[in-house]
């Protein structure tokens, strides 16, 4: 982490000390001194940063590619064009898919625990037997092709969206990894 920065005190009785202290603070905050704003508030990323190190995919095109049976824990896929991409049986915990195009993508048996899928295009996406515990979804979750066996325990979504998923004929089955029934994970009242 970054070492704490000690700024000069402004409580000195000398007016020139006050001016120097204020000038130093102003220089540091606008990046004019030896330490820029980023070094004051942020430390350099460590090799075990949230992204897990290695390549993230934000903004790239991976349309129709095979990302199955791999580990992408904590990776950033924000804004990615991943239409028709195969993510089957991949570990995607904490992965960010914010505003990604995932139309027709296959997440069958994938672990999407704590993943962020807000604003993602999920039209025709398969979540068959996926683990989505604590994942965050927007209304686009209603556009998925299949949720049979998916575990949505503690998933973040609006109540009306959860109720709409409960009305789906494919809101059935039990997740093969967690043994949680899909309807129970959605808190369906039946």
mmCIF file of C-alpha atoms in Angstrom:
data_model
loop_
_atom_site.group_PDB
_atom_site.id
_atom_site.type_symbol
_atom_site.label_atom_id
_atom_site.label_comp_id
_atom_site.label_asym_id
_atom_site.label_seq_id
_atom_site.Cartn_x
_atom_site.Cartn_y
_atom_site.Cartn_z
ATOM 1 C CA UNK A 1 0.000 0.000 0.000
ATOM 2 C CA UNK A 2 0.927 3.635 -0.226
ATOM 3 C CA UNK A 3 2.689 5.264 2.686
ATOM 4 C CA UNK A 4 0.604 7.844 4.536
ATOM 5 C CA UNK A 5 1.228 11.372 3.325
ATOM 6 C CA UNK A 6 1.995 14.004 5.913
ATOM 7 C CA UNK A 7 0.892 17.466 4.855
ATOM 8 C CA UNK A 8 2.279 20.582 6.520
ATOM 9 C CA UNK A 9 0.162 22.113 9.236
ATOM 10 C CA UNK A 10 -1.574 25.415 8.516
ATOM 11 C CA UNK A 11 -1.735 26.468 12.166
ATOM 12 C CA UNK A 12 1.659 28.240 12.128
ATOM 13 C CA UNK A 13 1.628 31.852 13.257
ATOM 14 C CA UNK A 14 3.808 32.941 10.361
ATOM 15 C CA UNK A 15 1.834 34.059 7.291
ATOM 16 C CA UNK A 16 4.586 32.820 4.952
ATOM 17 C CA UNK A 17 4.323 29.352 6.547
ATOM 18 C CA UNK A 18 0.569 29.395 5.933
ATOM 19 C CA UNK A 19 1.053 30.341 2.276
ATOM 20 C CA UNK A 20 3.722 27.645 1.801
ATOM 21 C CA UNK A 21 1.515 25.010 3.442
ATOM 22 C CA UNK A 22 -1.486 25.942 1.292
ATOM 23 C CA UNK A 23 0.663 26.025 -1.855
ATOM 24 C CA UNK A 24 2.052 22.572 -1.006
ATOM 25 C CA UNK A 25 -1.438 21.163 -0.452
ATOM 26 C CA UNK A 26 -2.714 22.760 -3.661
ATOM 27 C CA UNK A 27 0.260 21.368 -5.624
ATOM 28 C CA UNK A 28 -0.291 17.885 -4.268
ATOM 29 C CA UNK A 29 -4.006 17.918 -5.035
ATOM 30 C CA UNK A 30 -3.628 19.148 -8.598
ATOM 31 C CA UNK A 31 -0.610 16.989 -9.307
ATOM 32 C CA UNK A 32 1.881 19.855 -9.494
ATOM 33 C CA UNK A 33 4.136 18.532 -6.736
ATOM 34 C CA UNK A 34 6.279 15.436 -6.641
ATOM 35 C CA UNK A 35 3.269 13.317 -5.672
ATOM 36 C CA UNK A 36 0.201 13.390 -7.899
ATOM 37 C CA UNK A 37 -3.353 12.867 -6.702
ATOM 38 C CA UNK A 38 -3.288 9.172 -7.532
ATOM 39 C CA UNK A 39 -0.304 8.538 -5.298
ATOM 40 C CA UNK A 40 -1.980 10.325 -2.410
ATOM 41 C CA UNK A 41 -5.175 8.303 -2.423
ATOM 42 C CA UNK A 42 -4.377 5.126 -4.325
ATOM 43 C CA UNK A 43 -1.664 2.562 -4.061
ATOM 44 C CA UNK A 44 -0.232 0.680 -6.994
ATOM 45 C CA UNK A 45 -2.199 -2.481 -7.784
ATOM 46 C CA UNK A 46 -0.738 -5.599 -6.283
ATOM 47 C CA UNK A 47 -0.300 -8.816 -8.211
ATOM 48 C CA UNK A 48 -3.334 -10.229 -6.403
ATOM 49 C CA UNK A 49 -5.621 -7.326 -7.234
ATOM 50 C CA UNK A 50 -9.387 -7.783 -7.473
ATOM 51 C CA UNK A 51 -9.113 -8.672 -11.146
ATOM 52 C CA UNK A 52 -6.945 -11.625 -10.217
ATOM 53 C CA UNK A 53 -4.055 -10.382 -12.315
ATOM 54 C CA UNK A 54 -3.683 -11.148 -15.978
ATOM 55 C CA UNK A 55 -5.848 -9.996 -18.842
ATOM 56 C CA UNK A 56 -9.271 -8.478 -18.400
ATOM 57 C CA UNK A 57 -11.617 -8.261 -21.358
ATOM 58 C CA UNK A 58 -13.537 -4.988 -20.878
ATOM 59 C CA UNK A 59 -14.663 -3.484 -24.169
ATOM 60 C CA UNK A 60 -13.270 -6.287 -26.324
ATOM 61 C CA UNK A 61 -14.991 -8.524 -28.858
ATOM 62 C CA UNK A 62 -15.043 -12.211 -27.953
ATOM 63 C CA UNK A 63 -18.162 -13.032 -29.933
ATOM 64 C CA UNK A 64 -18.773 -16.768 -30.317
ATOM 65 C CA UNK A 65 -15.503 -17.773 -28.633
ATOM 66 C CA UNK A 66 -15.008 -20.701 -26.254
ATOM 67 C CA UNK A 67 -14.422 -19.609 -22.645
ATOM 68 C CA UNK A 68 -15.746 -22.875 -21.178
ATOM 69 C CA UNK A 69 -14.194 -24.872 -18.331
ATOM 70 C CA UNK A 70 -11.803 -22.083 -17.312
ATOM 71 C CA UNK A 71 -11.277 -19.734 -14.363
ATOM 72 C CA UNK A 72 -12.048 -16.039 -14.824
ATOM 73 C CA UNK A 73 -12.679 -15.135 -11.190
ATOM 74 C CA UNK A 74 -12.886 -11.367 -10.682
ATOM 75 C CA UNK A 75 -12.252 -10.504 -14.333
ATOM 76 C CA UNK A 76 -13.783 -7.446 -15.995
ATOM 77 C CA UNK A 77 -15.934 -8.167 -19.050
ATOM 78 C CA UNK A 78 -17.742 -4.781 -18.919
ATOM 79 C CA UNK A 79 -19.095 -3.664 -22.282
ATOM 80 C CA UNK A 80 -17.728 -6.768 -23.992
ATOM 81 C CA UNK A 81 -19.348 -8.137 -27.178
ATOM 82 C CA UNK A 82 -19.729 -11.778 -26.148
ATOM 83 C CA UNK A 83 -22.824 -12.722 -28.134
ATOM 84 C CA UNK A 84 -22.957 -16.491 -28.540
ATOM 85 C CA UNK A 85 -19.868 -17.043 -26.366
ATOM 86 C CA UNK A 86 -19.553 -20.336 -24.476
ATOM 87 C CA UNK A 87 -18.897 -19.899 -20.736
ATOM 88 C CA UNK A 88 -20.154 -23.371 -19.762
ATOM 89 C CA UNK A 89 -18.809 -24.739 -16.483
ATOM 90 C CA UNK A 90 -16.450 -21.754 -15.980
ATOM 91 C CA UNK A 91 -15.638 -20.142 -12.650
ATOM 92 C CA UNK A 92 -16.746 -16.523 -12.942
ATOM 93 C CA UNK A 93 -17.121 -15.516 -9.287
ATOM 94 C CA UNK A 94 -17.078 -11.752 -8.814
ATOM 95 C CA UNK A 95 -16.810 -11.203 -12.544
ATOM 96 C CA UNK A 96 -18.130 -7.925 -13.968
ATOM 97 C CA UNK A 97 -20.355 -8.111 -17.068
ATOM 98 C CA UNK A 98 -21.796 -4.580 -16.732
ATOM 99 C CA UNK A 99 -23.542 -3.568 -19.989
ATOM 100 C CA UNK A 100 -22.008 -6.527 -21.841
ATOM 101 C CA UNK A 101 -23.688 -8.031 -24.912
ATOM 102 C CA UNK A 102 -24.257 -11.621 -23.795
ATOM 103 C CA UNK A 103 -27.089 -12.411 -26.224
ATOM 104 C CA UNK A 104 -27.179 -16.159 -26.814
ATOM 105 C CA UNK A 105 -24.202 -16.808 -24.517
ATOM 106 C CA UNK A 106 -24.158 -20.105 -22.633
ATOM 107 C CA UNK A 107 -23.469 -20.019 -18.881
ATOM 108 C CA UNK A 108 -24.766 -23.549 -18.216
ATOM 109 C CA UNK A 109 -23.199 -24.965 -15.030
ATOM 110 C CA UNK A 110 -21.043 -21.815 -14.664
ATOM 111 C CA UNK A 111 -20.371 -20.276 -11.246
ATOM 112 C CA UNK A 112 -21.491 -16.644 -11.410
ATOM 113 C CA UNK A 113 -21.510 -16.102 -7.630
ATOM 114 C CA UNK A 114 -21.287 -12.383 -6.804
ATOM 115 C CA UNK A 115 -21.003 -11.509 -10.505
ATOM 116 C CA UNK A 116 -22.350 -8.202 -11.804
ATOM 117 C CA UNK A 117 -24.654 -8.496 -14.822
ATOM 118 C CA UNK A 118 -26.513 -5.183 -14.537
ATOM 119 C CA UNK A 119 -27.502 -3.695 -17.858
ATOM 120 C CA UNK A 120 -26.176 -6.705 -19.769
ATOM 121 C CA UNK A 121 -28.042 -7.915 -22.844
ATOM 122 C CA UNK A 122 -29.153 -11.385 -21.740
ATOM 123 C CA UNK A 123 -31.539 -12.134 -24.600
ATOM 124 C CA UNK A 124 -31.429 -15.870 -25.281
ATOM 125 C CA UNK A 125 -28.670 -16.456 -22.716
ATOM 126 C CA UNK A 126 -28.625 -19.874 -21.017
ATOM 127 C CA UNK A 127 -28.264 -20.020 -17.244
ATOM 128 C CA UNK A 128 -29.154 -23.709 -17.021
ATOM 129 C CA UNK A 129 -27.854 -25.172 -13.729
ATOM 130 C CA UNK A 130 -25.717 -22.048 -13.139
ATOM 131 C CA UNK A 131 -24.806 -20.842 -9.645
ATOM 132 C CA UNK A 132 -25.678 -17.147 -9.375
ATOM 133 C CA UNK A 133 -25.569 -16.737 -5.600
ATOM 134 C CA UNK A 134 -25.342 -13.062 -4.707
ATOM 135 C CA UNK A 135 -25.081 -12.029 -8.362
ATOM 136 C CA UNK A 136 -26.533 -8.653 -9.376
ATOM 137 C CA UNK A 137 -29.053 -8.501 -12.219
ATOM 138 C CA UNK A 138 -31.170 -5.816 -13.834
ATOM 139 C CA UNK A 139 -34.500 -6.411 -15.559
ATOM 140 C CA UNK A 140 -32.691 -7.986 -18.527
ATOM 141 C CA UNK A 141 -32.533 -11.272 -16.565
ATOM 142 C CA UNK A 142 -36.108 -11.777 -17.772
ATOM 143 C CA UNK A 143 -34.782 -12.193 -21.345
ATOM 144 C CA UNK A 144 -32.677 -15.308 -20.651
ATOM 145 C CA UNK A 145 -33.517 -18.488 -22.560
ATOM 146 C CA UNK A 146 -33.309 -20.946 -19.664
ATOM 147 C CA UNK A 147 -33.042 -20.812 -15.861
ATOM 148 C CA UNK A 148 -33.793 -24.474 -15.092
ATOM 149 C CA UNK A 149 -31.704 -25.590 -12.120
ATOM 150 C CA UNK A 150 -30.124 -22.158 -11.624
ATOM 151 C CA UNK A 151 -29.417 -21.069 -8.042
ATOM 152 C CA UNK A 152 -30.275 -17.395 -7.431
ATOM 153 C CA UNK A 153 -29.804 -17.480 -3.626
ATOM 154 C CA UNK A 154 -29.223 -13.916 -2.372
ATOM 155 C CA UNK A 155 -29.101 -12.601 -5.951
ATOM 156 C CA UNK A 156 -29.749 -8.884 -6.240
ATOM 157 C CA UNK A 157 -32.721 -8.042 -8.449
ATOM 158 C CA UNK A 158 -35.928 -6.052 -8.181
ATOM 159 C CA UNK A 159 -38.858 -7.851 -6.553
ATOM 160 C CA UNK A 160 -41.044 -7.564 -9.688
ATOM 161 C CA UNK A 161 -38.243 -9.165 -11.728
ATOM 162 C CA UNK A 162 -37.931 -12.045 -9.255
ATOM 163 C CA UNK A 163 -41.705 -12.566 -9.408
ATOM 164 C CA UNK A 164 -41.588 -12.574 -13.227
ATOM 165 C CA UNK A 165 -38.892 -15.273 -13.122
ATOM 166 C CA UNK A 166 -41.089 -17.310 -10.744
ATOM 167 C CA UNK A 167 -43.876 -17.280 -13.359
ATOM 168 C CA UNK A 168 -41.630 -18.826 -16.016
ATOM 169 C CA UNK A 169 -42.220 -22.478 -16.909
ATOM 170 C CA UNK A 170 -38.460 -23.153 -16.720
ATOM 171 C CA UNK A 171 -38.221 -21.913 -13.096
ATOM 172 C CA UNK A 172 -37.815 -25.553 -12.041
ATOM 173 C CA UNK A 173 -35.149 -28.036 -11.083
ATOM 174 C CA UNK A 174 -32.457 -28.267 -8.443
ATOM 175 C CA UNK A 175 -28.932 -26.949 -8.888
ATOM 176 C CA UNK A 176 -26.470 -29.836 -9.250
ATOM 177 C CA UNK A 177 -23.702 -28.077 -7.254
ATOM 178 C CA UNK A 178 -25.648 -26.436 -4.408
ATOM 179 C CA UNK A 179 -28.719 -28.733 -4.194
ATOM 180 C CA UNK A 180 -30.895 -25.600 -4.018
ATOM 181 C CA UNK A 181 -34.184 -25.670 -5.977
ATOM 182 C CA UNK A 182 -34.464 -22.783 -8.456
ATOM 183 C CA UNK A 183 -37.883 -21.754 -7.128
ATOM 184 C CA UNK A 184 -36.612 -21.665 -3.537
ATOM 185 C CA UNK A 185 -33.613 -19.536 -4.542
ATOM 186 C CA UNK A 186 -35.992 -17.038 -6.178
ATOM 187 C CA UNK A 187 -38.259 -17.055 -3.083
ATOM 188 C CA UNK A 188 -41.227 -18.053 -5.234
ATOM 189 C CA UNK A 189 -44.455 -18.168 -3.221
ATOM 190 C CA UNK A 190 -46.004 -21.515 -4.124
#
